Amino acid sequence: MKTNAPLPAHTWPEMQPGWVWLCGAGPGDPGLLTLHALNALRQADVVIYDALVQEAILDWAPQAEHIYAGKRGGKPSAKQRDISLRLVDLARAGKRVLRLKGGDPFVFGRGGEEAQTLVQHGVPIRIIPGISAGIGGLAYAGIPVTHRDVNQSVTFVTGHDQSGNTPGSLDWASISKGSQVIVIYMGMKHIAQIAGQLIAAGRSIHEPVAVVTTATTADQKVLETTLGTITDDIATAGLEPPAIICVGQSVLMRQVLDWQGQAAGHPPRNLDPLSRGRPAESA
């Protein structure tokens, strides 16, 4: 596929020297980039990118300097303050700066912190949303985060805070009771504790759970398990981050909506996984 093909006719914004555009690169598959993101890649002088940004995406900015600024739990990584101030320095040097972040920059991506630093230092910014892994990654696994027969709410939470521990500010009992479907980012390290808190708050040990690792890429893996067995099953499967974890009955929909498996020739496992007993098109 040509990556230098012209963009469709539109009034595309021009990246000016001294600006920083904070852009979501989506969950992994380069095809999930927005056209605004592609437009930004083609104009940038410098691309500062995170650990989850695919190399193929960087290939679409051959004219730019590529600077790695990934942060991965438990591994040496740049301090957030240093990343933010480097953006300021590059902008003040007259560079067209693209800050490329996995998923969406404002969904557990520290985009709000970086944008605030830039504004406080007088640097003009533009925000380009991206597809968050908690939605797009689950969709690639055949799991809809909302379904009329399952949930009227969905809660997105992070599995660790700035200290690397499970966020103490989260009221797991209220989350458990108030949301039919829970999507957990960065939760692998503390999944035993998180599962225990949800069970203690009343969620069934038999509740369906899915773990999707390296979502939307060729290395994607999906584990279907339950809240009571998830810790042991993750260890047995040898799964590693990055991962999205989904708790709730919507996980059952993968039995009928595993579109990647069906494309590979595997038939649906269950055409009525929610046991509706009526056609899907019926109200």
mmCIF file of C-alpha atoms in Angstrom:
data_model
loop_
_atom_site.group_PDB
_atom_site.id
_atom_site.type_symbol
_atom_site.label_atom_id
_atom_site.label_comp_id
_atom_site.label_asym_id
_atom_site.label_seq_id
_atom_site.Cartn_x
_atom_site.Cartn_y
_atom_site.Cartn_z
ATOM 1 C CA MET A 1 0.000 0.000 0.000
ATOM 2 C CA LYS A 2 1.276 3.474 -0.810
ATOM 3 C CA THR A 3 1.906 5.497 2.339
ATOM 4 C CA ASN A 4 2.590 8.691 0.393
ATOM 5 C CA ALA A 5 -0.729 8.758 -1.421
ATOM 6 C CA PRO A 6 -2.459 12.158 -1.258
ATOM 7 C CA LEU A 7 -4.974 12.711 1.497
ATOM 8 C CA PRO A 8 -8.622 13.135 0.472
ATOM 9 C CA ALA A 9 -9.745 16.651 -0.306
ATOM 10 C CA HIS A 10 -10.197 18.532 2.946
ATOM 11 C CA THR A 11 -8.950 21.636 4.692
ATOM 12 C CA TRP A 12 -6.114 19.886 6.489
ATOM 13 C CA PRO A 13 -4.453 21.858 9.309
ATOM 14 C CA GLU A 14 -0.868 22.930 8.769
ATOM 15 C CA MET A 15 1.625 22.211 11.517
ATOM 16 C CA GLN A 16 3.461 25.428 12.252
ATOM 17 C CA PRO A 17 6.977 25.720 13.705
ATOM 18 C CA GLY A 18 6.903 25.927 17.482
ATOM 19 C CA TRP A 19 3.698 23.944 17.850
ATOM 20 C CA VAL A 20 3.215 20.583 19.574
ATOM 21 C CA TRP A 21 0.477 18.267 18.385
ATOM 22 C CA LEU A 22 -0.487 15.564 20.884
ATOM 23 C CA CYS A 23 -1.781 12.669 18.847
ATOM 24 C CA GLY A 24 -3.277 9.254 19.536
ATOM 25 C CA ALA A 25 -1.773 6.463 17.448
ATOM 26 C CA GLY A 26 -4.511 3.971 18.268
ATOM 27 C CA PRO A 27 -4.060 0.560 19.899
ATOM 28 C CA GLY A 28 -1.496 -0.849 17.465
ATOM 29 C CA ASP A 29 -2.749 -1.602 13.973
ATOM 30 C CA PRO A 30 -1.473 1.271 11.775
ATOM 31 C CA GLY A 31 -4.743 1.167 9.861
ATOM 32 C CA LEU A 32 -6.512 2.514 12.930
ATOM 33 C CA LEU A 33 -4.734 5.868 12.689
ATOM 34 C CA THR A 34 -6.950 8.832 11.926
ATOM 35 C CA LEU A 35 -6.349 10.918 8.819
ATOM 36 C CA HIS A 36 -5.435 13.828 11.071
ATOM 37 C CA ALA A 37 -2.721 11.646 12.592
ATOM 38 C CA LEU A 38 -1.388 10.759 9.151
ATOM 39 C CA ASN A 39 -1.410 14.421 8.187
ATOM 40 C CA ALA A 40 0.605 15.209 11.307
ATOM 41 C CA LEU A 41 3.141 12.464 10.639
ATOM 42 C CA ARG A 42 3.817 13.870 7.188
ATOM 43 C CA GLN A 43 4.574 17.363 8.511
ATOM 44 C CA ALA A 44 6.481 16.803 11.742
ATOM 45 C CA ASP A 45 10.133 17.687 12.212
ATOM 46 C CA VAL A 46 10.300 15.577 15.364
ATOM 47 C CA VAL A 47 8.180 12.638 16.513
ATOM 48 C CA ILE A 48 8.389 11.773 20.203
ATOM 49 C CA TYR A 49 6.725 8.396 20.557
ATOM 50 C CA ASP A 50 5.670 5.950 23.253
ATOM 51 C CA ALA A 51 6.484 2.284 23.756
ATOM 52 C CA LEU A 52 3.227 1.026 22.243
ATOM 53 C CA VAL A 53 3.565 2.904 18.939
ATOM 54 C CA GLN A 54 4.289 0.473 16.106
ATOM 55 C CA GLU A 55 7.448 0.934 14.038
ATOM 56 C CA ALA A 56 5.367 0.823 10.855
ATOM 57 C CA ILE A 57 3.645 4.029 11.954
ATOM 58 C CA LEU A 58 6.975 5.814 12.358
ATOM 59 C CA ASP A 59 7.847 4.828 8.793
ATOM 60 C CA TRP A 60 5.163 7.281 7.697
ATOM 61 C CA ALA A 61 7.313 10.155 8.968
ATOM 62 C CA PRO A 62 10.657 9.502 7.204
ATOM 63 C CA GLN A 63 11.515 13.211 7.186
ATOM 64 C CA ALA A 64 11.291 13.531 10.962
ATOM 65 C CA GLU A 65 13.666 12.791 13.813
ATOM 66 C CA HIS A 66 12.274 9.939 15.901
ATOM 67 C CA ILE A 67 12.755 10.163 19.672
ATOM 68 C CA TYR A 68 11.710 7.303 21.944
ATOM 69 C CA ALA A 69 10.033 8.297 25.213
ATOM 70 C CA GLY A 70 8.322 5.079 26.233
ATOM 71 C CA LYS A 71 7.249 4.330 29.775
ATOM 72 C CA ARG A 72 6.703 0.684 30.722
ATOM 73 C CA GLY A 73 5.919 -0.523 34.225
ATOM 74 C CA GLY A 74 8.882 -2.058 36.035
ATOM 75 C CA LYS A 75 11.363 -1.078 33.323
ATOM 76 C CA PRO A 76 13.786 1.851 33.078
ATOM 77 C CA SER A 77 12.028 4.757 31.415
ATOM 78 C CA ALA A 78 12.144 8.503 31.076
ATOM 79 C CA LYS A 79 10.645 10.595 33.857
ATOM 80 C CA GLN A 80 7.391 12.311 32.931
ATOM 81 C CA ARG A 81 8.765 15.734 33.873
ATOM 82 C CA ASP A 82 11.713 15.260 31.525
ATOM 83 C CA ILE A 83 9.443 14.234 28.655
ATOM 84 C CA SER A 84 7.152 17.220 29.137
ATOM 85 C CA LEU A 85 9.994 19.733 29.346
ATOM 86 C CA ARG A 86 11.691 18.247 26.305
ATOM 87 C CA LEU A 87 8.545 18.958 24.334
ATOM 88 C CA VAL A 88 8.768 22.550 25.511
ATOM 89 C CA ASP A 89 12.431 22.823 24.504
ATOM 90 C CA LEU A 90 11.843 21.382 21.033
ATOM 91 C CA ALA A 91 8.928 23.716 20.398
ATOM 92 C CA ARG A 92 10.939 26.720 21.529
ATOM 93 C CA ALA A 93 13.662 25.647 19.104
ATOM 94 C CA GLY A 94 11.137 26.166 16.296
ATOM 95 C CA LYS A 95 10.470 22.499 15.597
ATOM 96 C CA ARG A 96 7.174 21.079 14.419
ATOM 97 C CA VAL A 97 6.693 18.548 17.210
ATOM 98 C CA LEU A 98 4.428 15.507 17.109
ATOM 99 C CA ARG A 99 3.893 13.782 20.441
ATOM 100 C CA LEU A 100 2.653 10.345 19.393
ATOM 101 C CA LYS A 101 0.967 8.276 22.082
ATOM 102 C CA GLY A 102 -0.554 4.811 21.997
ATOM 103 C CA GLY A 103 -4.345 4.720 22.043
ATOM 104 C CA ASP A 104 -5.838 8.105 22.880
ATOM 105 C CA PRO A 105 -3.642 10.744 24.527
ATOM 106 C CA PHE A 106 -6.344 11.651 27.050
ATOM 107 C CA VAL A 107 -7.225 8.085 28.125
ATOM 108 C CA PHE A 108 -4.672 6.978 30.726
ATOM 109 C CA GLY A 109 -1.986 8.417 28.478
ATOM 110 C CA ARG A 110 -0.696 11.381 30.497
ATOM 111 C CA GLY A 111 -1.736 13.598 27.610
ATOM 112 C CA GLY A 112 -3.517 16.002 29.893
ATOM 113 C CA GLU A 113 -0.375 16.492 31.978
ATOM 114 C CA GLU A 114 1.830 17.117 28.964
ATOM 115 C CA ALA A 115 -0.675 19.451 27.336
ATOM 116 C CA GLN A 116 -1.004 21.474 30.539
ATOM 117 C CA THR A 117 2.788 21.809 30.826
ATOM 118 C CA LEU A 118 2.988 23.056 27.261
ATOM 119 C CA VAL A 119 0.247 25.635 27.732
ATOM 120 C CA GLN A 120 1.788 26.824 30.992
ATOM 121 C CA HIS A 121 5.053 27.425 29.100
ATOM 122 C CA GLY A 122 3.302 29.311 26.322
ATOM 123 C CA VAL A 123 3.584 26.566 23.700
ATOM 124 C CA PRO A 124 0.579 26.276 21.330
ATOM 125 C CA ILE A 125 -0.945 22.808 21.056
ATOM 126 C CA ARG A 126 -3.366 20.752 19.017
ATOM 127 C CA ILE A 127 -5.023 17.557 20.273
ATOM 128 C CA ILE A 128 -5.683 14.659 17.884
ATOM 129 C CA PRO A 129 -7.783 11.921 19.504
ATOM 130 C CA GLY A 130 -7.080 8.261 18.823
ATOM 131 C CA ILE A 131 -8.878 4.946 19.230
ATOM 132 C CA SER A 132 -8.385 3.740 22.790
ATOM 133 C CA ALA A 133 -7.339 0.139 23.373
ATOM 134 C CA GLY A 134 -10.219 -0.311 25.788
ATOM 135 C CA ILE A 135 -12.602 0.035 22.862
ATOM 136 C CA GLY A 136 -10.622 -0.806 19.723
ATOM 137 C CA GLY A 137 -8.567 -3.595 21.268
ATOM 138 C CA LEU A 138 -11.648 -5.342 22.587
ATOM 139 C CA ALA A 139 -13.415 -4.876 19.243
ATOM 140 C CA TYR A 140 -10.544 -6.725 17.545
ATOM 141 C CA ALA A 141 -11.134 -9.552 20.016
ATOM 142 C CA GLY A 142 -14.830 -9.625 19.120
ATOM 143 C CA ILE A 143 -15.975 -8.101 22.415
ATOM 144 C CA PRO A 144 -18.384 -5.127 22.317
ATOM 145 C CA VAL A 145 -17.975 -2.930 25.402
ATOM 146 C CA THR A 146 -21.699 -2.161 25.280
ATOM 147 C CA HIS A 147 -24.593 -4.406 24.345
ATOM 148 C CA ARG A 148 -28.259 -3.728 25.043
ATOM 149 C CA ASP A 149 -28.795 -7.150 26.624
ATOM 150 C CA VAL A 150 -25.752 -6.784 28.874
ATOM 151 C CA ASN A 151 -25.030 -3.264 30.048
ATOM 152 C CA GLN A 152 -26.120 0.320 30.146
ATOM 153 C CA SER A 153 -22.811 1.416 31.644
ATOM 154 C CA VAL A 154 -19.137 0.679 31.220
ATOM 155 C CA THR A 155 -16.328 1.803 33.518
ATOM 156 C CA PHE A 156 -12.738 2.317 32.419
ATOM 157 C CA VAL A 157 -10.138 2.076 35.180
ATOM 158 C CA THR A 158 -6.370 1.879 35.422
ATOM 159 C CA GLY A 159 -4.716 -0.962 37.290
ATOM 160 C CA HIS A 160 -1.948 1.173 38.752
ATOM 161 C CA ASP A 161 -1.318 4.746 39.795
ATOM 162 C CA GLN A 162 1.763 6.995 39.694
ATOM 163 C CA SER A 163 3.466 4.892 42.369
ATOM 164 C CA GLY A 164 2.926 1.667 40.430
ATOM 165 C CA ASN A 165 0.437 0.348 42.990
ATOM 166 C CA THR A 166 -3.260 -0.317 42.610
ATOM 167 C CA PRO A 167 -4.944 3.104 42.795
ATOM 168 C CA GLY A 168 -5.997 3.735 46.371
ATOM 169 C CA SER A 169 -8.538 6.306 45.203
ATOM 170 C CA LEU A 170 -10.647 3.703 43.402
ATOM 171 C CA ASP A 171 -13.726 2.487 45.266
ATOM 172 C CA TRP A 172 -13.797 -1.048 43.907
ATOM 173 C CA ALA A 173 -16.985 -1.874 45.807
ATOM 174 C CA SER A 174 -18.854 0.991 44.138
ATOM 175 C CA ILE A 175 -17.357 0.175 40.742
ATOM 176 C CA SER A 176 -18.349 -3.467 41.135
ATOM 177 C CA LYS A 177 -21.941 -2.592 42.039
ATOM 178 C CA GLY A 178 -22.367 0.348 39.686
ATOM 179 C CA SER A 179 -21.043 -0.915 36.358
ATOM 180 C CA GLN A 180 -22.030 -4.070 34.529
ATOM 181 C CA VAL A 181 -18.852 -4.042 32.415
ATOM 182 C CA ILE A 182 -15.428 -2.999 33.697
ATOM 183 C CA VAL A 183 -12.463 -2.400 31.396
ATOM 184 C CA ILE A 184 -9.083 -2.382 33.106
ATOM 185 C CA TYR A 185 -5.985 -0.803 31.593
ATOM 186 C CA MET A 186 -2.519 -1.770 32.863
ATOM 187 C CA GLY A 187 -3.976 -4.288 35.294
ATOM 188 C CA MET A 188 -1.846 -7.391 34.776
ATOM 189 C CA LYS A 189 0.593 -6.717 37.629
ATOM 190 C CA HIS A 190 -2.147 -6.369 40.239
ATOM 191 C CA ILE A 191 -4.830 -8.608 38.747
ATOM 192 C CA ALA A 192 -4.938 -10.936 41.764
ATOM 193 C CA GLN A 193 -5.665 -8.020 44.079
ATOM 194 C CA ILE A 194 -8.161 -6.436 41.676
ATOM 195 C CA ALA A 195 -10.054 -9.704 41.138
ATOM 196 C CA GLY A 196 -10.138 -10.296 44.874
ATOM 197 C CA GLN A 197 -11.603 -6.857 45.524
ATOM 198 C CA LEU A 198 -14.279 -7.306 42.865
ATOM 199 C CA ILE A 199 -15.251 -10.712 44.251
ATOM 200 C CA ALA A 200 -15.329 -9.322 47.788
ATOM 201 C CA ALA A 201 -17.665 -6.593 46.491
ATOM 202 C CA GLY A 202 -20.109 -9.183 45.190
ATOM 203 C CA ARG A 203 -19.025 -10.105 41.661
ATOM 204 C CA SER A 204 -19.334 -13.816 40.947
ATOM 205 C CA ILE A 205 -16.222 -15.958 40.725
ATOM 206 C CA HIS A 206 -17.794 -17.341 37.541
ATOM 207 C CA GLU A 207 -18.134 -13.950 35.852
ATOM 208 C CA PRO A 208 -16.607 -13.967 32.335
ATOM 209 C CA VAL A 209 -13.325 -12.118 31.890
ATOM 210 C CA ALA A 210 -11.189 -11.592 28.800
ATOM 211 C CA VAL A 211 -7.528 -10.624 28.672
ATOM 212 C CA VAL A 212 -6.360 -9.182 25.350
ATOM 213 C CA THR A 213 -2.622 -8.698 24.961
ATOM 214 C CA THR A 214 -0.849 -6.687 22.254
ATOM 215 C CA ALA A 215 -4.282 -5.831 20.911
ATOM 216 C CA THR A 216 -4.915 -5.262 17.190
ATOM 217 C CA THR A 217 -1.427 -6.418 16.164
ATOM 218 C CA ALA A 218 -0.274 -9.666 14.566
ATOM 219 C CA ASP A 219 0.844 -10.792 18.054
ATOM 220 C CA GLN A 220 -2.577 -10.322 19.648
ATOM 221 C CA LYS A 221 -3.609 -13.045 22.106
ATOM 222 C CA VAL A 222 -6.967 -13.441 23.808
ATOM 223 C CA LEU A 223 -7.609 -15.390 26.992
ATOM 224 C CA GLU A 224 -11.190 -16.129 28.005
ATOM 225 C CA THR A 225 -11.409 -16.918 31.697
ATOM 226 C CA THR A 226 -13.384 -16.106 34.844
ATOM 227 C CA LEU A 227 -12.905 -13.747 37.752
ATOM 228 C CA GLY A 228 -12.134 -16.655 40.064
ATOM 229 C CA THR A 229 -9.469 -18.269 37.885
ATOM 230 C CA ILE A 230 -7.951 -15.315 36.027
ATOM 231 C CA THR A 231 -4.711 -15.127 38.027
ATOM 232 C CA ASP A 232 -3.828 -18.787 37.524
ATOM 233 C CA ASP A 233 -4.987 -18.781 33.910
ATOM 234 C CA ILE A 234 -2.802 -15.774 33.017
ATOM 235 C CA ALA A 235 0.210 -17.523 34.549
ATOM 236 C CA THR A 236 -0.569 -20.788 32.754
ATOM 237 C CA ALA A 237 -0.981 -18.987 29.410
ATOM 238 C CA GLY A 238 2.254 -17.057 29.945
ATOM 239 C CA LEU A 239 0.658 -13.769 28.973
ATOM 240 C CA GLU A 240 2.614 -10.527 29.282
ATOM 241 C CA PRO A 241 1.611 -6.852 29.129
ATOM 242 C CA PRO A 242 0.467 -4.725 27.428
ATOM 243 C CA ALA A 243 -3.026 -5.988 28.082
ATOM 244 C CA ILE A 244 -6.621 -4.885 28.306
ATOM 245 C CA ILE A 245 -8.845 -6.788 30.740
ATOM 246 C CA CYS A 246 -12.618 -6.838 30.361
ATOM 247 C CA VAL A 247 -14.926 -8.037 33.150
ATOM 248 C CA GLY A 248 -18.586 -8.670 32.386
ATOM 249 C CA GLN A 249 -21.135 -10.616 30.389
ATOM 250 C CA SER A 250 -20.169 -8.848 27.156
ATOM 251 C CA VAL A 251 -17.121 -11.125 27.065
ATOM 252 C CA LEU A 252 -19.485 -13.956 26.124
ATOM 253 C CA MET A 253 -20.204 -12.196 22.833
ATOM 254 C CA ARG A 254 -16.767 -13.250 21.618
ATOM 255 C CA GLN A 255 -18.282 -16.706 21.098
ATOM 256 C CA VAL A 256 -20.283 -15.304 18.182
ATOM 257 C CA LEU A 257 -18.261 -12.202 17.224
ATOM 258 C CA ASP A 258 -14.709 -13.540 16.995
ATOM 259 C CA TRP A 259 -14.453 -12.114 13.493
ATOM 260 C CA GLN A 260 -10.732 -12.767 13.157
ATOM 261 C CA GLY A 261 -11.225 -16.438 13.999
ATOM 262 C CA GLN A 262 -14.092 -16.662 11.532
ATOM 263 C CA ALA A 263 -11.958 -15.018 8.843
ATOM 264 C CA ALA A 264 -9.405 -17.781 9.473
ATOM 265 C CA GLY A 265 -12.069 -20.410 8.851
ATOM 266 C CA HIS A 266 -13.307 -21.188 12.370
ATOM 267 C CA PRO A 267 -17.098 -21.262 12.774
ATOM 268 C CA PRO A 268 -18.816 -19.325 15.576
ATOM 269 C CA ARG A 269 -18.849 -21.315 18.808
ATOM 270 C CA ASN A 270 -22.304 -20.146 19.896
ATOM 271 C CA LEU A 271 -24.755 -18.079 17.882
ATOM 272 C CA ASP A 272 -26.691 -17.099 21.024
ATOM 273 C CA PRO A 273 -24.095 -16.751 23.811
ATOM 274 C CA LEU A 274 -26.384 -14.597 25.980
ATOM 275 C CA SER A 275 -29.179 -17.212 25.720
ATOM 276 C CA ARG A 276 -31.681 -14.651 24.426
ATOM 277 C CA GLY A 277 -33.683 -17.333 22.696
ATOM 278 C CA ARG A 278 -34.671 -14.937 19.910
ATOM 279 C CA PRO A 279 -33.085 -13.506 16.768
ATOM 280 C CA ALA A 280 -30.520 -10.765 17.316
ATOM 281 C CA GLU A 281 -32.516 -8.353 15.145
ATOM 282 C CA SER A 282 -35.605 -8.627 17.342
ATOM 283 C CA ALA A 283 -36.226 -5.729 19.736
#
